PDB file of C-alpha atoms in Angstrom:
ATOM      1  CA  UNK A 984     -21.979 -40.288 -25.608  1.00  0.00           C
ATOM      2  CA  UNK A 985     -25.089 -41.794 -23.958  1.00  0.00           C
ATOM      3  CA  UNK A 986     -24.270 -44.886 -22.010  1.00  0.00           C
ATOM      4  CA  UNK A 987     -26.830 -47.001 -22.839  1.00  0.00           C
ATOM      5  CA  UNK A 988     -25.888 -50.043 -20.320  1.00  0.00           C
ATOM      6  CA  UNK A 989     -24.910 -49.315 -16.657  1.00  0.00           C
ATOM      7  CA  UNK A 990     -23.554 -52.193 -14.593  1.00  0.00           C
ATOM      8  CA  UNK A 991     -21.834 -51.575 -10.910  1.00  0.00           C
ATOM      9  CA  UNK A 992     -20.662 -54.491  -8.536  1.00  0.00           C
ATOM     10  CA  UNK A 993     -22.505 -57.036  -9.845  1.00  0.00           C
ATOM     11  CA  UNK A 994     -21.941 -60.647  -8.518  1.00  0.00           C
ATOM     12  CA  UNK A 995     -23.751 -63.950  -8.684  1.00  0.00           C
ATOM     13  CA  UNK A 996     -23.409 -66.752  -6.408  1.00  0.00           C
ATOM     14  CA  UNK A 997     -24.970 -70.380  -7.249  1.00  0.00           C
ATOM     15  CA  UNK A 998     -24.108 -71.444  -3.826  1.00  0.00           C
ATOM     16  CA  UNK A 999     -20.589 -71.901  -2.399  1.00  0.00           C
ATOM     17  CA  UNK A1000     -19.688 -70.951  -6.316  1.00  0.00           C
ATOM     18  CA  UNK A1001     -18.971 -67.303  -7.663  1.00  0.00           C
ATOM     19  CA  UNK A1002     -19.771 -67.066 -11.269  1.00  0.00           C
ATOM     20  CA  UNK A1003     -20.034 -63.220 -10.976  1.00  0.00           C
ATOM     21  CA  UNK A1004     -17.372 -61.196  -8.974  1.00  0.00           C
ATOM     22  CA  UNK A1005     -17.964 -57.506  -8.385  1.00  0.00           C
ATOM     23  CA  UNK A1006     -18.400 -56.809 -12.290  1.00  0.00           C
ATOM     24  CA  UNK A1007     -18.710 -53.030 -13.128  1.00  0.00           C
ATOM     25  CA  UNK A1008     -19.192 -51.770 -17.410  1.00  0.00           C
ATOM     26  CA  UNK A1009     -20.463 -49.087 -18.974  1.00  0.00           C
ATOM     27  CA  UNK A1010     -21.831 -49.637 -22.396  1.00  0.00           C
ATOM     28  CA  UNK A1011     -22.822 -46.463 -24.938  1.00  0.00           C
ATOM     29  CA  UNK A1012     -24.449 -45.867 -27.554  1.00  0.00           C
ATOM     30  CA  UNK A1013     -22.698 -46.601 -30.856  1.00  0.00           C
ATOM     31  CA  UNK A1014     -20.698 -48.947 -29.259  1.00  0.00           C
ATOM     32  CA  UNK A1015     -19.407 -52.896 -29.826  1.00  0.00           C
ATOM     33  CA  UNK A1016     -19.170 -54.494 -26.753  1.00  0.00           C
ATOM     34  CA  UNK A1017     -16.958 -57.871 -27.022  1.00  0.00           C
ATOM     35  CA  UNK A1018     -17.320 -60.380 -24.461  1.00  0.00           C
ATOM     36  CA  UNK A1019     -14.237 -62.711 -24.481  1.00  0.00           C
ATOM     37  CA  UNK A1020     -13.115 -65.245 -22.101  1.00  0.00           C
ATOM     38  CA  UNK A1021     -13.045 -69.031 -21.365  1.00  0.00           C
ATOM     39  CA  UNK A1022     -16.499 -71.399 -20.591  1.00  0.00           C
ATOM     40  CA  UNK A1023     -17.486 -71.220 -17.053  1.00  0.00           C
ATOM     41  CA  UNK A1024     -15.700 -67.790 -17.271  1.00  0.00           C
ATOM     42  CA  UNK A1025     -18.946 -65.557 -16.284  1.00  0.00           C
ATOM     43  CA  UNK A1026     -20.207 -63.798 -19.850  1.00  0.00           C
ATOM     44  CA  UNK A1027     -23.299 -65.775 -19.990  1.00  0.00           C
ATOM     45  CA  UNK A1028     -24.714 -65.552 -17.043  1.00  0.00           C
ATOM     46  CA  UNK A1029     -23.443 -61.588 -16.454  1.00  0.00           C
ATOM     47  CA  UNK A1030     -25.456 -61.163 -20.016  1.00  0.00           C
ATOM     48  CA  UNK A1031     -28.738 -62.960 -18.328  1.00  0.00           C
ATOM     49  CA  UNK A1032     -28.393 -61.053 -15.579  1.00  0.00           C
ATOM     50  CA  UNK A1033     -28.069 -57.439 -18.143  1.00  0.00           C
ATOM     51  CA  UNK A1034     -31.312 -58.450 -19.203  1.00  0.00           C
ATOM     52  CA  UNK A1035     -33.258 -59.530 -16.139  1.00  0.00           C
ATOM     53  CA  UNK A1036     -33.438 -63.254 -17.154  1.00  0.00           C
ATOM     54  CA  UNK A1037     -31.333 -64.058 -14.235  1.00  0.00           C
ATOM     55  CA  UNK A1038     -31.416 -62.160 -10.833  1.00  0.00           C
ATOM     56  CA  UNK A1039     -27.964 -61.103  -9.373  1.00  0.00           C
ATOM     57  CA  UNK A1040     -26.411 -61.503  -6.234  1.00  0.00           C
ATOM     58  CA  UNK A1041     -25.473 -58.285  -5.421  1.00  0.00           C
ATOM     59  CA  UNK A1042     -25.434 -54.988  -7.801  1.00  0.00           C
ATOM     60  CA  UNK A1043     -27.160 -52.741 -10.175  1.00  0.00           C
ATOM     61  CA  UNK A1044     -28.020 -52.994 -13.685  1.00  0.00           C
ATOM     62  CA  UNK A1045     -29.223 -49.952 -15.438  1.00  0.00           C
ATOM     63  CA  UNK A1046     -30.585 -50.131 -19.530  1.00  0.00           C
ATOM     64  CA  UNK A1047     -31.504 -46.766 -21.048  1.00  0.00           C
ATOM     65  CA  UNK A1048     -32.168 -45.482 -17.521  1.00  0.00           C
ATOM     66  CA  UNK A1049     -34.648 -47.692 -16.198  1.00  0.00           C
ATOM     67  CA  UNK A1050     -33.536 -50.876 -13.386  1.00  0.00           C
ATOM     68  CA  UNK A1051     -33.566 -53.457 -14.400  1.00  0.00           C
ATOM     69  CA  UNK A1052     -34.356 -54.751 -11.030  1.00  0.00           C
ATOM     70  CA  UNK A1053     -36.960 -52.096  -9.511  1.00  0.00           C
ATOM     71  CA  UNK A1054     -38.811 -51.875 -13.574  1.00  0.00           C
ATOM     72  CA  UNK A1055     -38.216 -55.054 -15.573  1.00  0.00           C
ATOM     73  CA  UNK A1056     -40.481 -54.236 -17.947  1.00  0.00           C
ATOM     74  CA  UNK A1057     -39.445 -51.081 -18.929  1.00  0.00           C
ATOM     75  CA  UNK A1058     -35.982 -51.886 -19.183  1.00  0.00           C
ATOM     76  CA  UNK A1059     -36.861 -55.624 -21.389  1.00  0.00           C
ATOM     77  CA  UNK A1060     -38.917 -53.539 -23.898  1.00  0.00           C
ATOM     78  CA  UNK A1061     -35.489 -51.697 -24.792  1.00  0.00           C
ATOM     79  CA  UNK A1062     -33.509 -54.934 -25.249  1.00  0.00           C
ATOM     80  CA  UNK A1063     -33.327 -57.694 -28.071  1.00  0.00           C
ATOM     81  CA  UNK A1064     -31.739 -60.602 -26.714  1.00  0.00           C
ATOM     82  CA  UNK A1065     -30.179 -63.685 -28.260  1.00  0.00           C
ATOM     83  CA  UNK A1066     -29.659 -66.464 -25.552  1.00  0.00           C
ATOM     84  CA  UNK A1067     -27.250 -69.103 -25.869  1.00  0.00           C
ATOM     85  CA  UNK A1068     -28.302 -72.029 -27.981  1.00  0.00           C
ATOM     86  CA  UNK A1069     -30.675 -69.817 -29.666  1.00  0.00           C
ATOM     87  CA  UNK A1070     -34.469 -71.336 -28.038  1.00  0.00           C
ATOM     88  CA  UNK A1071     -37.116 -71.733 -30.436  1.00  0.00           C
ATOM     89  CA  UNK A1072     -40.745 -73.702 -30.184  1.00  0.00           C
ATOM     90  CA  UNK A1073     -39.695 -76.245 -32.653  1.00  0.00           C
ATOM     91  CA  UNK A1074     -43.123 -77.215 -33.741  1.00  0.00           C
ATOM     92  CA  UNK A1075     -43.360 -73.694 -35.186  1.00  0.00           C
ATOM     93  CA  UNK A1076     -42.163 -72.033 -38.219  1.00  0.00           C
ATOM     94  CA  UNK A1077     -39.795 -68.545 -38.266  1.00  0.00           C
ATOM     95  CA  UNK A1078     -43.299 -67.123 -39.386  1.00  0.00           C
ATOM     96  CA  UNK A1079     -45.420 -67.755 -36.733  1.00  0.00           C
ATOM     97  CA  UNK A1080     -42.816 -67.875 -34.172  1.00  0.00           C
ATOM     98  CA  UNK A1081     -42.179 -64.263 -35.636  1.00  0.00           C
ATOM     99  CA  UNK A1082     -45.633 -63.758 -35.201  1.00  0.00           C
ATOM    100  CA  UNK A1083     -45.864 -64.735 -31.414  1.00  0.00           C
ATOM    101  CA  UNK A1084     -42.553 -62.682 -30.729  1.00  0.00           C
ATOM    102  CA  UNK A1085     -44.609 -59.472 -32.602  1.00  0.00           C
ATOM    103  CA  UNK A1086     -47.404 -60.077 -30.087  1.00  0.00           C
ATOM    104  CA  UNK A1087     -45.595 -60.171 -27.224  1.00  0.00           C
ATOM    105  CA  UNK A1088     -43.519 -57.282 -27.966  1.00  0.00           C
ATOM    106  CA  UNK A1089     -46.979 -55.232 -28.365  1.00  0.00           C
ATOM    107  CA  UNK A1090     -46.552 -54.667 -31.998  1.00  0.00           C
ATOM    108  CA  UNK A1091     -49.673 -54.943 -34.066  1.00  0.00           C
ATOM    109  CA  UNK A1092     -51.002 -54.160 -37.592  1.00  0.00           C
ATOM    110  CA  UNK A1093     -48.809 -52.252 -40.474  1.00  0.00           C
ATOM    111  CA  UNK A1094     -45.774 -52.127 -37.207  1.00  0.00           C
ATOM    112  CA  UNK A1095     -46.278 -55.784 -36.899  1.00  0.00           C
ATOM    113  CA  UNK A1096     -46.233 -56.732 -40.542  1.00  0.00           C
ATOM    114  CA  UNK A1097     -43.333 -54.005 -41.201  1.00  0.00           C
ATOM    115  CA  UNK A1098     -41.313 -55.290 -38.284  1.00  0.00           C
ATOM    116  CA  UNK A1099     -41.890 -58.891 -39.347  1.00  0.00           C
ATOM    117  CA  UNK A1100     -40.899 -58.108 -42.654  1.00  0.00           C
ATOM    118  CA  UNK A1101     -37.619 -56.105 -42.268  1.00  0.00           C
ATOM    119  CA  UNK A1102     -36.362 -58.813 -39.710  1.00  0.00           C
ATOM    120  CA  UNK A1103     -36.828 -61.612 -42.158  1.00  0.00           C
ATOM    121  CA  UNK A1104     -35.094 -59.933 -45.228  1.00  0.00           C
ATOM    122  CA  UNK A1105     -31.970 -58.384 -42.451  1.00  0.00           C
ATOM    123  CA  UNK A1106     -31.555 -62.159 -42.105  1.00  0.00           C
ATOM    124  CA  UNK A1107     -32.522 -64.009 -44.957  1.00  0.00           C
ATOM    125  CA  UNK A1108     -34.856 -66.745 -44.234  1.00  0.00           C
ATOM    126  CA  UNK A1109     -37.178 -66.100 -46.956  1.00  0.00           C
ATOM    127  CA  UNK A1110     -36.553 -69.579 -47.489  1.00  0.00           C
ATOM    128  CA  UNK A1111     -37.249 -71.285 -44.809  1.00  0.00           C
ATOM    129  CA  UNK A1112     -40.039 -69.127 -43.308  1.00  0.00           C
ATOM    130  CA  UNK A1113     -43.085 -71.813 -43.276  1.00  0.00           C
ATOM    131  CA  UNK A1114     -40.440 -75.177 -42.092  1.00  0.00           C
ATOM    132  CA  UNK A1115     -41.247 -76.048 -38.997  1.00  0.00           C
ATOM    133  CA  UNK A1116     -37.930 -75.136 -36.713  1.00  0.00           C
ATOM    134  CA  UNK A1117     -37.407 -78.277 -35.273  1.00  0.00           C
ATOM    135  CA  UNK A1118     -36.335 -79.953 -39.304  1.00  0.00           C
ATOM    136  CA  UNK A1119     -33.867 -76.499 -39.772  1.00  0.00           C
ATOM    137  CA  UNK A1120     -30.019 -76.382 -39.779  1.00  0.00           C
ATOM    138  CA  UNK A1121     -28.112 -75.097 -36.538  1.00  0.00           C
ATOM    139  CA  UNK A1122     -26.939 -72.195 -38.590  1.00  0.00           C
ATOM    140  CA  UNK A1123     -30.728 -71.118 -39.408  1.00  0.00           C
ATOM    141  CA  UNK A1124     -32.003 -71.620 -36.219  1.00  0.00           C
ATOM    142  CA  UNK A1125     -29.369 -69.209 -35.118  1.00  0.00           C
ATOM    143  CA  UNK A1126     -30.893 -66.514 -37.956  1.00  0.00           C
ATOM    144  CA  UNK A1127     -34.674 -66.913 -36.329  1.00  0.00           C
ATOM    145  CA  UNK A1128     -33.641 -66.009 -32.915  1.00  0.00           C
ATOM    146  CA  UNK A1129     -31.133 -63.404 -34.439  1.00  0.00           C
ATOM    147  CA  UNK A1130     -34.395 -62.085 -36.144  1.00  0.00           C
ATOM    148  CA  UNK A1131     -36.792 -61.975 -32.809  1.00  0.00           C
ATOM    149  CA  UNK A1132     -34.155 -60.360 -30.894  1.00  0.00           C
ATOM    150  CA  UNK A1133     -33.985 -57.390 -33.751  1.00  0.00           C
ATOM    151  CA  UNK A1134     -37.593 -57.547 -34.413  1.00  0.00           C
ATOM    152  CA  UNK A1135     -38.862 -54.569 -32.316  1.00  0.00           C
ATOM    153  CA  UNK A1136     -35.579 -52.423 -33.140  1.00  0.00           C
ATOM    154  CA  UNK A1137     -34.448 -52.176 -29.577  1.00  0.00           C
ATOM    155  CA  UNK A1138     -32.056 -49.719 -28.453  1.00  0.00           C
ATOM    156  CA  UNK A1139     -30.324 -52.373 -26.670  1.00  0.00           C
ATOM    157  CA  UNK A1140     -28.788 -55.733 -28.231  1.00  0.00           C
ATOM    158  CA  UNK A1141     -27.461 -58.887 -25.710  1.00  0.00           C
ATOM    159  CA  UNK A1142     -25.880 -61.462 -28.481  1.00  0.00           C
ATOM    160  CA  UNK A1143     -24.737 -64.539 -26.719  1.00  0.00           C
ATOM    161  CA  UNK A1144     -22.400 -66.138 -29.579  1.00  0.00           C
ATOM    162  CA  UNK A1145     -24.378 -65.135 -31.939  1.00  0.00           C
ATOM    163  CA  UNK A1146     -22.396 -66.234 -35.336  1.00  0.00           C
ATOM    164  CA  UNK A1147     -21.895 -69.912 -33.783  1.00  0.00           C
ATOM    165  CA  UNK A1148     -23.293 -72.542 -36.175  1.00  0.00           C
ATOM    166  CA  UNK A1149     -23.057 -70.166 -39.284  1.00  0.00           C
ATOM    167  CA  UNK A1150     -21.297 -71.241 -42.418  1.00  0.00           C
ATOM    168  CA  UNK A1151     -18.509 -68.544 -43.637  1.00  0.00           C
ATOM    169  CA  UNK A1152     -21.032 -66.333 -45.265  1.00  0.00           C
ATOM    170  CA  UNK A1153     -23.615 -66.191 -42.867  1.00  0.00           C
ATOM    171  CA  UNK A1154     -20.618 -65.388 -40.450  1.00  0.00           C
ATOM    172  CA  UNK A1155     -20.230 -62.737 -42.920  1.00  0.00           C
ATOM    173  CA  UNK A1156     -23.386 -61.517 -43.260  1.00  0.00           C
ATOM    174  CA  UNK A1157     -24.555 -61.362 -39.711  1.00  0.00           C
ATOM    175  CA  UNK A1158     -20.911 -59.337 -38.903  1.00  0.00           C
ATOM    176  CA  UNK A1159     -22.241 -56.711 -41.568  1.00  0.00           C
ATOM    177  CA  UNK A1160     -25.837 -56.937 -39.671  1.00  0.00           C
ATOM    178  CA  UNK A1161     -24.419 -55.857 -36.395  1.00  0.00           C
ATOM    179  CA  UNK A1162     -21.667 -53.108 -38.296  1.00  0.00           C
ATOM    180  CA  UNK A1163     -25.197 -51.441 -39.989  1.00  0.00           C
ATOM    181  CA  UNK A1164     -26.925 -51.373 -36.531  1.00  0.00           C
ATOM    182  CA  UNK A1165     -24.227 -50.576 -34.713  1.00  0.00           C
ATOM    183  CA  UNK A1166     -24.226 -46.506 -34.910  1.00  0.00           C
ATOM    184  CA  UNK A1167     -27.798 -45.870 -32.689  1.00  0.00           C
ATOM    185  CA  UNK A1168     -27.464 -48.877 -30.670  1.00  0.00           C
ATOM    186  CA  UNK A1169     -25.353 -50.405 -27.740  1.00  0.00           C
ATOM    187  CA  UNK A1170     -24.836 -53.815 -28.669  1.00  0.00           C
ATOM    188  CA  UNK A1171     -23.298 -56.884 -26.144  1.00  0.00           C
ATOM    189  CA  UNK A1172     -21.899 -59.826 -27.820  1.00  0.00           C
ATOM    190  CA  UNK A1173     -20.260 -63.230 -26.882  1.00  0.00           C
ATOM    191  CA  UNK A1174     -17.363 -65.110 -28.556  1.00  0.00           C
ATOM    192  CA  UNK A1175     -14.444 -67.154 -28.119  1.00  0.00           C
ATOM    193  CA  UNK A1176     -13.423 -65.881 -31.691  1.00  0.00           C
ATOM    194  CA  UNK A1177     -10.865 -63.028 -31.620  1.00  0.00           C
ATOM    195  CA  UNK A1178     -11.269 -62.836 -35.345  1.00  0.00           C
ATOM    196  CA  UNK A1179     -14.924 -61.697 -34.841  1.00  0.00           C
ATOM    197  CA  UNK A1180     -13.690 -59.369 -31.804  1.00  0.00           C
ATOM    198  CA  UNK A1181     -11.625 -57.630 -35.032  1.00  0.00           C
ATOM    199  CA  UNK A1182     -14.585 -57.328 -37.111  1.00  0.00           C
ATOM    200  CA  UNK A1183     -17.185 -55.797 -35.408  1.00  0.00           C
ATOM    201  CA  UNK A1184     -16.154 -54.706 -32.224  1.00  0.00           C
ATOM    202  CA  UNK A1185     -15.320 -51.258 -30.770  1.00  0.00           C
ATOM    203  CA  UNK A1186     -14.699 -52.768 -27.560  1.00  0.00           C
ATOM    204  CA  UNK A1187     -13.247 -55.935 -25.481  1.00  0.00           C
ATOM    205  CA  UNK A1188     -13.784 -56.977 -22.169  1.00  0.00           C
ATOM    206  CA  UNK A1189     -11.601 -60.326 -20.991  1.00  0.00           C
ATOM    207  CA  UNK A1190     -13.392 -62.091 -18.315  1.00  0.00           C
ATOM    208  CA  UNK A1191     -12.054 -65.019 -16.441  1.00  0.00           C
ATOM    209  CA  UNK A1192     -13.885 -66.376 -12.945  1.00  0.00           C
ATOM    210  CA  UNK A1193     -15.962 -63.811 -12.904  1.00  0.00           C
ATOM    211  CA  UNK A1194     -13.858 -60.751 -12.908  1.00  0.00           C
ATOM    212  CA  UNK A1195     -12.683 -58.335 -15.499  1.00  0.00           C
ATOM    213  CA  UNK A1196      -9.035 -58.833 -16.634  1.00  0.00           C
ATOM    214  CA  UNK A1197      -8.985 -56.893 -19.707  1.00  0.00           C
ATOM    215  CA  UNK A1198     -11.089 -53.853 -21.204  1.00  0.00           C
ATOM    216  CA  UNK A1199      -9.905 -51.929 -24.132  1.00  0.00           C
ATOM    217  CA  UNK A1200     -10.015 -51.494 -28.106  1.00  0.00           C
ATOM    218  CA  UNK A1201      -9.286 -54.633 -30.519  1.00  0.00           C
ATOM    219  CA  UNK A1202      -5.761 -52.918 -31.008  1.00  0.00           C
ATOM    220  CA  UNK A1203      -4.763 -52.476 -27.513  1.00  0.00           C
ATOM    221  CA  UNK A1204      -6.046 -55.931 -26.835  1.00  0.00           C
ATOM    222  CA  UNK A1205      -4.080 -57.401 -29.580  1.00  0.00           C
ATOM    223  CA  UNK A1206      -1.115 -55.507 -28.205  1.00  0.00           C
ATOM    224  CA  UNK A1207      -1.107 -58.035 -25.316  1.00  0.00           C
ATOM    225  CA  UNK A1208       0.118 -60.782 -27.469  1.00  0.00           C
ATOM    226  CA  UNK A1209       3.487 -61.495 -27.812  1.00  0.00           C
ATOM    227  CA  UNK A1210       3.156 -62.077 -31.054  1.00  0.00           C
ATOM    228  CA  UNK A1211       1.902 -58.092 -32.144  1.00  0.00           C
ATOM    229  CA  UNK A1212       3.303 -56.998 -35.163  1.00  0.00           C
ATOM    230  CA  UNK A1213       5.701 -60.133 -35.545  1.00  0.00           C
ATOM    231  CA  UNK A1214       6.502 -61.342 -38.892  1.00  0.00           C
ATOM    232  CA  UNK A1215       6.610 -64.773 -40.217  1.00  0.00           C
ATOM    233  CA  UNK A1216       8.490 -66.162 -43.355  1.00  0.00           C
ATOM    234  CA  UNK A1217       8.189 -69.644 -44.864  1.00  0.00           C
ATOM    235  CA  UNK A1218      11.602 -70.205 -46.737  1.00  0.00           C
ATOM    236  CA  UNK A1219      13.853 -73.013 -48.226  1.00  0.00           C
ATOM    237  CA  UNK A1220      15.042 -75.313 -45.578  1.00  0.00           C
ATOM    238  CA  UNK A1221      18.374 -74.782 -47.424  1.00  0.00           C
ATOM    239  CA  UNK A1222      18.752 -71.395 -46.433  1.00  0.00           C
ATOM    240  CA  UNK A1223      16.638 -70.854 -43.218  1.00  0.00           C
ATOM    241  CA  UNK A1224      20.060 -70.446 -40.491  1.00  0.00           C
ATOM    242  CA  UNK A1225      20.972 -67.563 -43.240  1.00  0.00           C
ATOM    243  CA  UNK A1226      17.719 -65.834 -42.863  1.00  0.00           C
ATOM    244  CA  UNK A1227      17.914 -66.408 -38.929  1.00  0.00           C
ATOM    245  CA  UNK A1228      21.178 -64.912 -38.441  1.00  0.00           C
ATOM    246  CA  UNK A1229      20.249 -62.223 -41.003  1.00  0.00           C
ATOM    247  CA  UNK A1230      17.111 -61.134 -39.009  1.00  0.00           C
ATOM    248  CA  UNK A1231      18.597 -61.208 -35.641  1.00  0.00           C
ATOM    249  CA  UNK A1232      20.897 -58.731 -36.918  1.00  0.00           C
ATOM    250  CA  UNK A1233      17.724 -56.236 -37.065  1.00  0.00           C
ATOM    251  CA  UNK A1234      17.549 -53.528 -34.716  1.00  0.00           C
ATOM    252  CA  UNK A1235      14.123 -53.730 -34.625  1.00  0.00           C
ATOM    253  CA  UNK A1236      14.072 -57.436 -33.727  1.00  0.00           C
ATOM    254  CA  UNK A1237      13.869 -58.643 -30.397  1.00  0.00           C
ATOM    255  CA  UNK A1238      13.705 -62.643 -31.063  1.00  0.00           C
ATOM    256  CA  UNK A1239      13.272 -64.907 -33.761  1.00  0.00           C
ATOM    257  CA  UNK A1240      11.689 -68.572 -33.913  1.00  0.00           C
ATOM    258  CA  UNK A1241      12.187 -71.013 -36.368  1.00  0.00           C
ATOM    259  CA  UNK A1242       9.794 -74.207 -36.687  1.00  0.00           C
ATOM    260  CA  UNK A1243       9.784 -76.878 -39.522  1.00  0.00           C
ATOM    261  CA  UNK A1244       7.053 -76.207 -41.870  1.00  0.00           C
ATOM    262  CA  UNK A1245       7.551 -79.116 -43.954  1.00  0.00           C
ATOM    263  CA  UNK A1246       9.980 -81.289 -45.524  1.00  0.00           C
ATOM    264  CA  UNK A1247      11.253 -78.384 -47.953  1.00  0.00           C
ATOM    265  CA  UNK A1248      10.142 -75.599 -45.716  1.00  0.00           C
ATOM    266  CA  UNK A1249      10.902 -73.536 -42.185  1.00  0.00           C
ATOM    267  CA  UNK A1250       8.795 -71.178 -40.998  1.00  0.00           C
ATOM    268  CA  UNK A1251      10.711 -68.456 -38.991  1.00  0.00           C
ATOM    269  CA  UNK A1252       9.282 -65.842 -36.943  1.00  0.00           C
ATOM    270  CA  UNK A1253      10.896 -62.270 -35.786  1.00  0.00           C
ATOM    271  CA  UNK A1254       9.294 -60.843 -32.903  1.00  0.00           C
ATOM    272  CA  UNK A1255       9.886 -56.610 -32.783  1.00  0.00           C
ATOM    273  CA  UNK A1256      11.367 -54.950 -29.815  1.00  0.00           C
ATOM    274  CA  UNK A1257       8.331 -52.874 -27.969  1.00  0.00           C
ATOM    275  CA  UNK A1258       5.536 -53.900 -30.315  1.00  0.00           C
ATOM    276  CA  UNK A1259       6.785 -51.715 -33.000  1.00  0.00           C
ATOM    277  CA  UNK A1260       6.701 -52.460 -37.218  1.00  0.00           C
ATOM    278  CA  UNK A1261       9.539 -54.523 -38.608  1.00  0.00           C
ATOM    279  CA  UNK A1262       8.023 -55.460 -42.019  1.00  0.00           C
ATOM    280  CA  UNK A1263      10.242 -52.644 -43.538  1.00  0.00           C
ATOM    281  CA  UNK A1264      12.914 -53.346 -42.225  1.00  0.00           C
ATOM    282  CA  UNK A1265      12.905 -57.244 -43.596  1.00  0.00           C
ATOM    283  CA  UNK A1266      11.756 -56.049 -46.687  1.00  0.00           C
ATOM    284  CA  UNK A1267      15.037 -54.092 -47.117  1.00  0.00           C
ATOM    285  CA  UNK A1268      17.112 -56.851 -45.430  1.00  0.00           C
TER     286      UNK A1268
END
């Protein structure tokens, strides 16, 4: 596959502080790129740095073969970007704003009206397209700068949290967005949500200070946890040692945890030995 995104060593210093550490990722085509890792961690300011908003330390950042360093402009025109907080000229609407991103992006006549056009109905905001942005919701001022980073179909996209402030179904909707454009794209995003990690990403990267701690599929990441393929039962409070003792007796079982649930109720856990299935084997229990 064509790697679409080429990072090696990069670092950023703000002073005495090291925000970026010797960073080095490889992004293809086709591919979801998850981001994860605390605040301060690094992932916003390594994405700013992907697409030349910020200038790094040390290092080299390559998109779709041109430097990002040595030709800016080259490499910006392949990348839609969504900064954090999602920056907007409030006084204007997602129209004109639309309008002003079309300019700047070079696109005029029937491309400009097109590209307008398909971004708006990807991300709904036929209904809000002539409010002014300062009066909209968080979660629709999210959608317009969703909508100018995807407005000149880039090859490239840098999301930096991109579902925060949506309601469930926008969540929802803008998971499907980046599933559809996934397959001729490489796409970067942000989030402190493993749940989106599962949905739409191919890929996760765990940064913390700066460095890389983790990079590997949804699966492998999840098979970090301690809790991988555990099971959990909620049963009478009555009857919850029985089930204990019952379930340590399980080959497959390395642990078990019981907690009160409620009044009536304990919720008891059974952690598998090496990661492996157990629901079976409680089923038949």
């Amino acid at each position: 596959m064509e790697n679409l995104i080429v990072v090696k060593d990069l670092e950023k210093h703000f002073g005495n502080l090291v925000a970026v550490d010797g960073i080095d990722l490889e992004v293809q085509r086709g591919e979801v790129l998850g981001f994860l890792g605390p605040n301060g961690a690094g992932k916003s300011t390594s994405m700013k740095m992907i697409t030349g908003f910020l200038a790094p330390t040390a290092g080299t950042i390559e998109v779709c073969g041109h430097d990002v360093l040595s030709d800016p402009i080259a490499a910006k025109t392949c990348i839609g970007y969504l900064p954090e907080g999602a920056p907007a000229y409030g006084e204007m609407t997602p129209a004109t704003f639309l309008e002003f991103i079309a300019d700047i992006r070079g696109l005029t006549g029937r491309k400009k009206s097109v590209a307008i056009g398909r971004a708006v109905e990807k991300i709904n905001l036929e209904s809000v397209l002539r409010q002014p942005i300062d009066t909209l919701s968080k979660g629709f001022k999210r959608r317009v700068g969703l909508a100018q980073a995807i407005l000149h179909d880039p090859e490239v996209l840098i999301l930096d949290e991109p579902t925060d402030g949506l309601d469930p179904n926008q969540k929802h909707e803008v998971r499907s967005l980046i599933k559809d454009m996934a397959a001729e794209k490489a796409i970067i995003i942000s989030t402190h949500i493993l749940e989106e990690v599962d949905a739409v990403c191919s890929r996760a990267i765990i940064i913390a200070k700066g460095r890389i701690l983790f990079s590997g599929t949804p699966n492998e990441l999840a098979a970090r946890s301690h809790y991988y393929n555990a099971v959990t039962l909620s049963v009478a409070a009555d009857i919850g040692a029985t089930v204990e003792q019952a379930l340590q007796a399980l080959d497959g079982v390395a642990s078990v945890e019981m907690a009160p649930s409620d009044t009536q109720l304990v919720r008891i856990t059974a952690i598998p030995s090496d990661n492996g299935s157990i629901v079976g084997d409680i089923h038949n229990c």
